CSV table of C-alpha atoms in Angstrom, one decimal:
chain,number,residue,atom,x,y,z
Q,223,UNK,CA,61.0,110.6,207.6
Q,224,UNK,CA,63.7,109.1,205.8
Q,225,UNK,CA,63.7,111.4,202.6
Q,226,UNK,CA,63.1,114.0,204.5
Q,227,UNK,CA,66.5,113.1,206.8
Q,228,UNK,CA,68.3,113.2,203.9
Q,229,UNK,CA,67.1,116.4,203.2
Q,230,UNK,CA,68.0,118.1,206.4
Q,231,UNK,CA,71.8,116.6,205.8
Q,232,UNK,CA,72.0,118.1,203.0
Q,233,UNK,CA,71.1,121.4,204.0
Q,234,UNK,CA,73.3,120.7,207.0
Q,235,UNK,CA,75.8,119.5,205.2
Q,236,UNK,CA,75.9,122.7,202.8
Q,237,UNK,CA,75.2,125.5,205.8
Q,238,UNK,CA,78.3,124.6,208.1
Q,239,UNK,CA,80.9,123.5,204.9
Q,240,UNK,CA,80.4,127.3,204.8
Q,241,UNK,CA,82.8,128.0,207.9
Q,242,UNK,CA,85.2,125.2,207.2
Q,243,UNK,CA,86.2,126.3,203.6
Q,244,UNK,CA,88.8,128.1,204.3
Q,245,UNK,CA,90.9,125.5,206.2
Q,246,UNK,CA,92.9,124.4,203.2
Q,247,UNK,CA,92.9,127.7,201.8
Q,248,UNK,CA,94.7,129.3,204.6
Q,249,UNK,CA,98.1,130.1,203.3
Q,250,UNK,CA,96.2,131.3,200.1
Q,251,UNK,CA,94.8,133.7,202.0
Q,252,UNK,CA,97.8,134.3,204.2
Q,253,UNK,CA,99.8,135.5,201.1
Q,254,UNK,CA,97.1,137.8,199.4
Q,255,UNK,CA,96.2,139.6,202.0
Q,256,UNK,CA,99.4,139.9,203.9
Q,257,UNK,CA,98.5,138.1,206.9
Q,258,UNK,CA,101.4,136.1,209.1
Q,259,UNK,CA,101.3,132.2,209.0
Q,260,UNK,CA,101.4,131.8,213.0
Q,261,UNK,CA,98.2,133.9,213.1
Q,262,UNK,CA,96.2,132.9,209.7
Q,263,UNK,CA,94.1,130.8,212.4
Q,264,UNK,CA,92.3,134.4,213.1
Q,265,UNK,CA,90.8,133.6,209.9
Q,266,UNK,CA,88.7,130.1,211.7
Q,267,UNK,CA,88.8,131.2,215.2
Q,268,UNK,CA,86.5,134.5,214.1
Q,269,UNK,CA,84.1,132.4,212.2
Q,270,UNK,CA,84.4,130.1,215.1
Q,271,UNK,CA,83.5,132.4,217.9
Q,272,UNK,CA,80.6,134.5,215.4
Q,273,UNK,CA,79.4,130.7,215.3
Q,274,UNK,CA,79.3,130.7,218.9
Q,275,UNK,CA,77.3,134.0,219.1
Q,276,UNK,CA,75.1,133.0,216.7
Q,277,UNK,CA,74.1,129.7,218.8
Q,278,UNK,CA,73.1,131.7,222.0
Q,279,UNK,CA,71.3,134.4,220.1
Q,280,UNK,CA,69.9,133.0,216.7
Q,281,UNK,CA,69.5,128.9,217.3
Q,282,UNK,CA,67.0,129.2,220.4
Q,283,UNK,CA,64.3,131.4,218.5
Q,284,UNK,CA,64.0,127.7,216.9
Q,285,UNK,CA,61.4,127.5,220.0
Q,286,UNK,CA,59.9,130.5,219.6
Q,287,UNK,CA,59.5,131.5,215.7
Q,288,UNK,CA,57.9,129.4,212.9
Q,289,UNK,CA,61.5,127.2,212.4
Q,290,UNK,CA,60.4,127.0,208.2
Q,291,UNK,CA,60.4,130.6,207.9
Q,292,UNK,CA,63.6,131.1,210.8
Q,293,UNK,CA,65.8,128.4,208.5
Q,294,UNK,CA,64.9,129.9,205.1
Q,295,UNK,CA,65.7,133.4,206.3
Q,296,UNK,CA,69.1,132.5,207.2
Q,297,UNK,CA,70.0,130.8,204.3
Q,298,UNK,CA,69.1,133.7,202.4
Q,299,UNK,CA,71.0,135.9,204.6
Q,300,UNK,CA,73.5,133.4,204.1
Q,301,UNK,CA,73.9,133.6,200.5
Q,302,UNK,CA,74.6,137.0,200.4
Q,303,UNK,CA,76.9,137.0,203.3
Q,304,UNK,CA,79.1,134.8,201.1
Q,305,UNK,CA,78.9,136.4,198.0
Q,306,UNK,CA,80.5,139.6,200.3
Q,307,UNK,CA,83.1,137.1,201.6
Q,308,UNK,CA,84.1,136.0,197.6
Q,309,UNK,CA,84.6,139.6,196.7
Q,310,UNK,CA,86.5,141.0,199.4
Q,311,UNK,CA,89.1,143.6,198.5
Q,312,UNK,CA,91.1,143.5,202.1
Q,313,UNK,CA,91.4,141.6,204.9
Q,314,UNK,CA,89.1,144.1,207.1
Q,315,UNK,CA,86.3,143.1,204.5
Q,316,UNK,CA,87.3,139.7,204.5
Q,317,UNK,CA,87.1,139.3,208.4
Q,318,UNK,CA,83.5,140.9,208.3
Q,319,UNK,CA,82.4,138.9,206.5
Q,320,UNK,CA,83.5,135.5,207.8
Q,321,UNK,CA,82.3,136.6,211.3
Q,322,UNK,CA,79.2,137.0,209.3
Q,323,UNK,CA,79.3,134.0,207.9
Q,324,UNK,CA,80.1,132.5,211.2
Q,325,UNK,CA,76.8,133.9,212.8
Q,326,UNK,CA,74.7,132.6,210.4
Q,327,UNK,CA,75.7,129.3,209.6
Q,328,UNK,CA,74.0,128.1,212.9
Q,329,UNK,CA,70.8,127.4,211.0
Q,330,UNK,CA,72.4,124.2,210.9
Q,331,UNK,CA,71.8,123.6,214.4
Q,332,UNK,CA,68.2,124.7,213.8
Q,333,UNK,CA,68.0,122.0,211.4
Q,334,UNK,CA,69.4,119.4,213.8
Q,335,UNK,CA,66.6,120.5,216.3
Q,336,UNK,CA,64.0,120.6,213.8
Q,337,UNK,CA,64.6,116.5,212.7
Q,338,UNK,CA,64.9,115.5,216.3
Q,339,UNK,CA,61.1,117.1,216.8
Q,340,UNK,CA,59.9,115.8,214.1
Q,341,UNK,CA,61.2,112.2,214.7
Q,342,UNK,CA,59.3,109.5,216.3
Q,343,UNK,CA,61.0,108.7,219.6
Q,344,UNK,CA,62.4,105.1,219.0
Q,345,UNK,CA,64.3,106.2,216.1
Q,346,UNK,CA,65.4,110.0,217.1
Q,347,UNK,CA,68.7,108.7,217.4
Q,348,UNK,CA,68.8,107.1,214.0
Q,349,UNK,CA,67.4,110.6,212.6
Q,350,UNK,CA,69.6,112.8,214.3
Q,351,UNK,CA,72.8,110.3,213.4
Q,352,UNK,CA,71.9,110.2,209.8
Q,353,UNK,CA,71.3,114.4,209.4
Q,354,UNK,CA,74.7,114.8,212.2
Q,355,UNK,CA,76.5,112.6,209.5
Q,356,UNK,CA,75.7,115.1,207.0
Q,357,UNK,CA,77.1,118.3,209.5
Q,358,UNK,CA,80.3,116.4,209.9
Q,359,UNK,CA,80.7,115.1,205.6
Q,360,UNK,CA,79.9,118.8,204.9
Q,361,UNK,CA,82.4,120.2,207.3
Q,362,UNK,CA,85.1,117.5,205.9
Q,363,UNK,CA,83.5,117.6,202.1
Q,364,UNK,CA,84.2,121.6,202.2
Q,365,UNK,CA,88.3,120.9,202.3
Q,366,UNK,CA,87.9,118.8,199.3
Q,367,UNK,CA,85.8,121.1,197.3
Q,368,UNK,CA,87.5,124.1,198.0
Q,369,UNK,CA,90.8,122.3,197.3
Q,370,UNK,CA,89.3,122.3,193.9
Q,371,UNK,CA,87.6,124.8,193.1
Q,372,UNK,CA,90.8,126.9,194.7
Q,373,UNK,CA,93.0,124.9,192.3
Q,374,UNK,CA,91.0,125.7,189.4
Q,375,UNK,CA,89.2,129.3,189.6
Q,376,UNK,CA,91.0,130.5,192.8
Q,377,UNK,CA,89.7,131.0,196.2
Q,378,UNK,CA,87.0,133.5,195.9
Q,379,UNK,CA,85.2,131.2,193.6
Q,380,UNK,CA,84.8,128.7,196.5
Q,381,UNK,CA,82.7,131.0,198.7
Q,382,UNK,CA,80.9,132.6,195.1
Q,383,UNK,CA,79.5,129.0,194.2
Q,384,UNK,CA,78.4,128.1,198.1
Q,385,UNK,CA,76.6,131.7,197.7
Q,386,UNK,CA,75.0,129.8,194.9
Q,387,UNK,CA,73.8,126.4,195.9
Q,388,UNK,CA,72.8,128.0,199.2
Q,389,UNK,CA,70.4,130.3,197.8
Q,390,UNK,CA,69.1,127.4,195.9
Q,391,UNK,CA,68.7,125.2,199.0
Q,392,UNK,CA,66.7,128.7,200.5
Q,393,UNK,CA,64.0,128.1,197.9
Q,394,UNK,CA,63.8,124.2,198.1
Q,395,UNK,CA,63.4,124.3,202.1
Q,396,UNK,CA,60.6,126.6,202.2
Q,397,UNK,CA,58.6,124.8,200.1
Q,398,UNK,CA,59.3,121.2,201.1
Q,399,UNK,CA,60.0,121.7,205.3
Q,400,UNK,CA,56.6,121.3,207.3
Q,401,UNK,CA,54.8,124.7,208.4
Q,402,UNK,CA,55.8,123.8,211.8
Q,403,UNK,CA,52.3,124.7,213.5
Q,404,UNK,CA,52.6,123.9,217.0
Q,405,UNK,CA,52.4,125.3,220.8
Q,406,UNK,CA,55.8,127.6,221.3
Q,407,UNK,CA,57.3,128.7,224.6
Q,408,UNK,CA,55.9,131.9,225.6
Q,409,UNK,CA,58.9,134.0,226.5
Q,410,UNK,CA,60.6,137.2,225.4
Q,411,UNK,CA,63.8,136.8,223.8
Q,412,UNK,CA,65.5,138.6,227.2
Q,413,UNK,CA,63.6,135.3,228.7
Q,414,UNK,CA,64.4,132.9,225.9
Q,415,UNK,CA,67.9,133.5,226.1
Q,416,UNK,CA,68.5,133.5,230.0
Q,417,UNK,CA,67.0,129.9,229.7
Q,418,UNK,CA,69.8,128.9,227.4
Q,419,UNK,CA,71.4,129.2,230.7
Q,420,UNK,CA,69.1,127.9,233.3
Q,421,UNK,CA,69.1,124.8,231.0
Q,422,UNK,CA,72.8,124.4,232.4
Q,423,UNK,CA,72.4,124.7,235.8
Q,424,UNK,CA,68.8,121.8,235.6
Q,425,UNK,CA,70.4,119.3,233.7
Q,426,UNK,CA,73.7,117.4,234.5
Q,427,UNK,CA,73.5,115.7,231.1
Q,428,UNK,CA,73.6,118.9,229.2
Q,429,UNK,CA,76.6,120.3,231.6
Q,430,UNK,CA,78.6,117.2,230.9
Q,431,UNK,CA,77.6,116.2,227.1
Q,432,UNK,CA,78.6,120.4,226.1
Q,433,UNK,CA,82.1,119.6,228.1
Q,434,UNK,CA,82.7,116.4,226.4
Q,435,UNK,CA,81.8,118.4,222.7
Q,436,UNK,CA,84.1,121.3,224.0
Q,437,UNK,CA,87.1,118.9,224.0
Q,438,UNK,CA,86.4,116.4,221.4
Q,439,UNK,CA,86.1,119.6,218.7
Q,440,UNK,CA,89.4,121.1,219.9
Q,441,UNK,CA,90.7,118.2,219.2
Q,442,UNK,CA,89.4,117.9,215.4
Q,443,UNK,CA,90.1,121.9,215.2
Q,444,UNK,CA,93.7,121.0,216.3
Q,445,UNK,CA,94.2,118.4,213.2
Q,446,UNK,CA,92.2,119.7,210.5
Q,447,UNK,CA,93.4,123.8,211.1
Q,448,UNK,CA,97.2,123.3,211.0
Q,449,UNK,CA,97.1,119.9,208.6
Q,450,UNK,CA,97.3,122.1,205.5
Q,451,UNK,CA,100.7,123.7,207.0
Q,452,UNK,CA,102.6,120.7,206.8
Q,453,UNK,CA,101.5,118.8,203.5
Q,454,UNK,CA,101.7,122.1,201.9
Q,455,UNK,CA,105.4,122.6,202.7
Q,456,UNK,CA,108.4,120.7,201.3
Q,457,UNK,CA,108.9,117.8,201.7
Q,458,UNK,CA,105.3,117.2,200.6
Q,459,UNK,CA,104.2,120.3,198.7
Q,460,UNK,CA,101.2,119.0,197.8
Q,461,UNK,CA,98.4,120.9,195.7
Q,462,UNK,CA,95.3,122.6,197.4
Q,463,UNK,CA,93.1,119.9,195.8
Q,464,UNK,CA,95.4,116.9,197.2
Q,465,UNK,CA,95.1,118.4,200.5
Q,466,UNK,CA,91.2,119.2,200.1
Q,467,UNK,CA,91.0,115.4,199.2
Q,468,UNK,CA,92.3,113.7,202.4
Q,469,UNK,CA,88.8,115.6,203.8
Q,470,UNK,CA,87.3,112.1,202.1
Q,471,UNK,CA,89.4,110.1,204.4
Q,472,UNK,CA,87.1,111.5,207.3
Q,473,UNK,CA,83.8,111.3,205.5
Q,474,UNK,CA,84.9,107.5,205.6
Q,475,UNK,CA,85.1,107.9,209.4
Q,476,UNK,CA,82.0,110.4,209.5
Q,477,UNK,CA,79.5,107.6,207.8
Q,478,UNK,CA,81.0,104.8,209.3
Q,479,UNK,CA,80.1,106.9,213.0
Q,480,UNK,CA,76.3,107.5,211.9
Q,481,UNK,CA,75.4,103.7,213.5
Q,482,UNK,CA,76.1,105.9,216.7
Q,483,UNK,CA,72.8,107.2,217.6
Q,484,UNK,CA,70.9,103.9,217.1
Q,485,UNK,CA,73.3,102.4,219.7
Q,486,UNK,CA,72.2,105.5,221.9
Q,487,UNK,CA,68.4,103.9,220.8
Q,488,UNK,CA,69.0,100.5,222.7
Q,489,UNK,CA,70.7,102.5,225.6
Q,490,UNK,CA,74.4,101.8,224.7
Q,491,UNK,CA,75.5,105.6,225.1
Q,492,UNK,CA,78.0,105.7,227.6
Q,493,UNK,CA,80.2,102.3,226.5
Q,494,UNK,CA,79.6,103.9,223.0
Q,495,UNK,CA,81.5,106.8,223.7
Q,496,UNK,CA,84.5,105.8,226.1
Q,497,UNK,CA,84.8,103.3,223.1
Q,498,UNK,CA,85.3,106.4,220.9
Q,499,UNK,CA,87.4,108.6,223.2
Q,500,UNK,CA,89.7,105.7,223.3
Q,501,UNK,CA,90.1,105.4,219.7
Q,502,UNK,CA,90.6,109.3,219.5
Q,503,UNK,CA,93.4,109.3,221.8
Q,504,UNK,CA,94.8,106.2,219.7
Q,505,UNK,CA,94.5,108.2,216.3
Q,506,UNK,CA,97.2,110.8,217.0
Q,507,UNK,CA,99.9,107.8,216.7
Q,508,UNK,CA,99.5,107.1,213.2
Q,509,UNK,CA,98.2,111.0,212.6
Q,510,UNK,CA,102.2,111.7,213.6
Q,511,UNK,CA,103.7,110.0,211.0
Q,512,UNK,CA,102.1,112.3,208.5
Q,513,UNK,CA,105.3,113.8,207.2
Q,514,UNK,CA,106.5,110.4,206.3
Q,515,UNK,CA,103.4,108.2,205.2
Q,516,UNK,CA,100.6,109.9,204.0
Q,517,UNK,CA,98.7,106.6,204.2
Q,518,UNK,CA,99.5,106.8,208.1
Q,519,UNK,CA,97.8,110.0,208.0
Q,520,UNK,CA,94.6,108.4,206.0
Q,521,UNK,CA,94.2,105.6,208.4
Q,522,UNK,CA,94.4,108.4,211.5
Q,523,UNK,CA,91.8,110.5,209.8
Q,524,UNK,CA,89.3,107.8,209.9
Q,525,UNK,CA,90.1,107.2,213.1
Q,526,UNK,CA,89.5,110.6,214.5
Q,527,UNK,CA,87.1,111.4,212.3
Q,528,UNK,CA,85.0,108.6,213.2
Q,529,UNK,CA,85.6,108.8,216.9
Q,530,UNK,CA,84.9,112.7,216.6
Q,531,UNK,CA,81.0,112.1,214.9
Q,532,UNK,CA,80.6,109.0,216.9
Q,533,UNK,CA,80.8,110.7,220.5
Q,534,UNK,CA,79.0,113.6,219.2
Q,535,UNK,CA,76.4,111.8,217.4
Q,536,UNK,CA,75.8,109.9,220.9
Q,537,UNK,CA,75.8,113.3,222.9
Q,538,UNK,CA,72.8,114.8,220.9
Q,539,UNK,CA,71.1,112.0,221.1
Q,540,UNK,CA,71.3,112.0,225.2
Q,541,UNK,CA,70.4,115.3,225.6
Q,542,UNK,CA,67.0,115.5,223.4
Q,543,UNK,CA,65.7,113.3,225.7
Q,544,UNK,CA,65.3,115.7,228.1
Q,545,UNK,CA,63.0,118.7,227.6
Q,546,UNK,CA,61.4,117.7,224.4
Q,547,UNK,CA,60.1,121.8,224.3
Q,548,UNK,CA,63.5,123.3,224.5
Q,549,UNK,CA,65.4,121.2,222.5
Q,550,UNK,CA,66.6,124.0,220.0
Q,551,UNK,CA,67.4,125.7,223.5
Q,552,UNK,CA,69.3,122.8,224.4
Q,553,UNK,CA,71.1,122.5,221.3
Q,554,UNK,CA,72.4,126.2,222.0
Q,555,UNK,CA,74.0,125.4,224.8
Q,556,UNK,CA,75.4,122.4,223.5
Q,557,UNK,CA,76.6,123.2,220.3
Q,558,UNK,CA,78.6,126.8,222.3
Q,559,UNK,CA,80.6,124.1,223.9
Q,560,UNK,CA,81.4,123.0,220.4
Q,561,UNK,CA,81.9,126.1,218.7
Q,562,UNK,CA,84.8,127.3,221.6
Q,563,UNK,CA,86.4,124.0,221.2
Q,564,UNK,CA,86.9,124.3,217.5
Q,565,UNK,CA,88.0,128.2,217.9
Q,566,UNK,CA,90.6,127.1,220.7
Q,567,UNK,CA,91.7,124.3,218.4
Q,568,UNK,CA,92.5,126.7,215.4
Q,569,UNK,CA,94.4,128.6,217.6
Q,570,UNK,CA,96.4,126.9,219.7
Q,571,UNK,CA,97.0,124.3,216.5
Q,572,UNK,CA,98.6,127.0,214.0
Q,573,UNK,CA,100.6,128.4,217.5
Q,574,UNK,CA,102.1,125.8,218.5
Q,575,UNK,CA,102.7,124.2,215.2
Q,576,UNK,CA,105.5,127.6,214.7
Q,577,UNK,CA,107.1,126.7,217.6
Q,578,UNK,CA,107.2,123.5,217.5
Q,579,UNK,CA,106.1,121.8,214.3
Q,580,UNK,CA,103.8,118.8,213.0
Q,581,UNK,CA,105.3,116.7,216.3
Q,582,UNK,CA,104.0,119.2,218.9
Q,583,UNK,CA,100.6,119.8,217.4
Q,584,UNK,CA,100.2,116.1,217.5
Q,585,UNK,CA,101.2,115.8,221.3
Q,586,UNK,CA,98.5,118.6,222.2
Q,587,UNK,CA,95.9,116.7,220.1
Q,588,UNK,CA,97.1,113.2,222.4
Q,589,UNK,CA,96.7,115.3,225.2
Q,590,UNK,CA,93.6,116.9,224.9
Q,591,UNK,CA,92.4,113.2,223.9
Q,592,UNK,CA,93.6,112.3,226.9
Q,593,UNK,CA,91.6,114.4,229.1
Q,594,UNK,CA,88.5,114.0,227.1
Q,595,UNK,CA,88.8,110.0,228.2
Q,596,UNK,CA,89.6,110.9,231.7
Q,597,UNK,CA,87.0,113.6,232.1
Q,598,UNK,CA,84.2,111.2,231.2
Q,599,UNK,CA,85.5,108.1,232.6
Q,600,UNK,CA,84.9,110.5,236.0
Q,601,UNK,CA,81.3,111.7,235.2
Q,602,UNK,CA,80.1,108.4,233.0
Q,603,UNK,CA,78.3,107.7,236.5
Q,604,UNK,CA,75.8,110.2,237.8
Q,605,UNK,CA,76.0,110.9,241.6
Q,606,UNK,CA,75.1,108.8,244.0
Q,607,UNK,CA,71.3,110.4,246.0
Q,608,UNK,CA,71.9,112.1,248.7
């Protein structure tokens, strides 16, 4: 199962890097296609929220179609999707097709669902660490890279060499993922989908595992969507690849965080994760300094980065153990949580950064910290029976 982990990082990996490129290339593509700094975010937010969709509407047929031919599909959809993206002659095109983009990319959740079934229960959260550790590296991987590839063949080429390699990985998955023979839900998709939603209302873990994602993601949204703005600017003025670079700061954090789900294993879940919720709330100390140590800003990526995976790693890892045959179902409804979190993050992040620079983005990242640790130092205990 190992090798085959490794496998389904790497598709993850390579599937969601494909919504996160354009963080560092925001003011790049503020200034060709006209678009205002205080609302570039657009650009994230509508890949963010097509994600969203695309988790109540595409991830739970993962319980219903053969998942093999359901993750190749979209990766071929995928491919093309970003070749549209990497020619765009307007923003109207260029919107399109990152809200396409956005609604695909999900098969990374399918993925995630996929290695959890096919892992043996006493190491599901190992498995599900080690292919989460390759979402978050490829999500914090695709700032360095495009940084690059930006800095050398400008930005279209970022999205016209993902195009690439994804079409690739199509073509390697369908002939190395198992056929996936096995008894499926019978339910329409009217059916399949109104489950998504009955799942919320049966299981308390879901309802506060998806609240604890919603907030933790704003808060990585908040960093990672407006952190271009300021080391892009003078006094800094740094290059596309510098700034793509300091994504390897968090991979640091991301791999260091993948020990998470064993400690979900032995039962350690809930310390785990006010441990990490502290730590997040501590990162945004050192992350303010930014503008006058960038190795402040290194050691607060790590932190945040690693608190981010590490309570996120743990949540998936508490919620497959319920309802072993919806768990792409339950994923869905998780990973919605997640996907509003990140759009609300690029939002409010590039918003308030206008108004009131690198020091108020970094007191709404405290503070939404903040209320992650208080909301589950309230609901780390389940009710008491009536």
């Amino acid at each position: 199962m190992k090798k085959s982990a490794l496998l389904f990082a790497m598709a993850c990996g390579l599937a969601v890097a494909n919504i996160y490129y354009a963080h560092p290339l925001l003011d790049a593509l503020a200034s060709e296609f006209g678009i205002a700094h205080s609302s570039v975010g657009i650009v994230i937010s509508i890949t963010q929220i097509c994600y969203a969709l695309g988790l109540l509407l595409l991830v739970p047929l993962g319980d219903l179609l053969n998942r093999r031919r359901l993750i190749a599909g979209q990766m071929l959809l995928s491919a093309f999707v970003l070749i549209v993206v990497g020619t765009a002659p307007n923003s109207t095109v260029l919107f399109n097709g990152m809200a396409a983009v956005g609604l695909l990319a999900v098969v990374t959740q399918v993925l995630v669902a996929f290695a959890a079934t096919l892992a043996a229960p006493s190491e599901r959260g190992r498995v599900v660490g080690l292919v989460t550790s390759g979402v978050v590296i490829g999500i914090l991987l695709a700032r360095t890279v495009a940084g690059i590839l930006t800095d050398l063949a400008g930005w279209r080429s970022v999205y016209l060499v993902s195009a690439a390699l994804t079409l690739i990985m199509a073509g390697v998955l369908f002939l190395v993922l198992p056929n996936d023979e096995r008894k499926r839900a019978s339910l329409s998709y009217p059916q399949l989908i109104r489950s998504v939603l009955a799942l919320f209302v049966q299981e308390r873990i879901l309802r506060v595992r998806a609240v604890l994602a919603l907030l933790i993601f704003t808060v990585f949204s908040i960093l990672w969507t407006s952190l271009v703005l300021p080391l892009s600017e003078p006094p800094l003025s740094l290059s596309h690849t510098a700034i793509g670079a300091f994504g390897l700061a968090g991979v640091a954090g991301a791999l260091a965080a993948a020990r998470a789900g064993r400690l979900a294993d032995r039962g350690l879940g809930q310390r785990t994760t006010g441990v990490a919720l502290a730590l997040l709330l501590v990162s945004w100390l050192p992350i303010s300094y930014t503008q006058h140590s960038l190795f402040a800003l290194i050691i607060g990526v790590i932190t945040l980065d690693l608190a981010v995976q590490a309570v996120h790693v743990t949540n998936q890892s508490m919620i497959y153990t319920v309802r072993p045959e919806a768990r792409s179902r339950l994923t869905a409804g998780y990973m919605i949580f997640y996907s509003i979190g990140s759009a609300s993050g690029s939002i409010a992040s590039t918003s308030i950064y206008a108004y009131a620079g690198w020091n108020g983005v970094c007191l709404l990242g405290a503070a939404v910290s903040a209320l992650a640790l208080l909301f589950w130092a309230l609901t780390r205990r389940p009710p008491a029976a009536a």
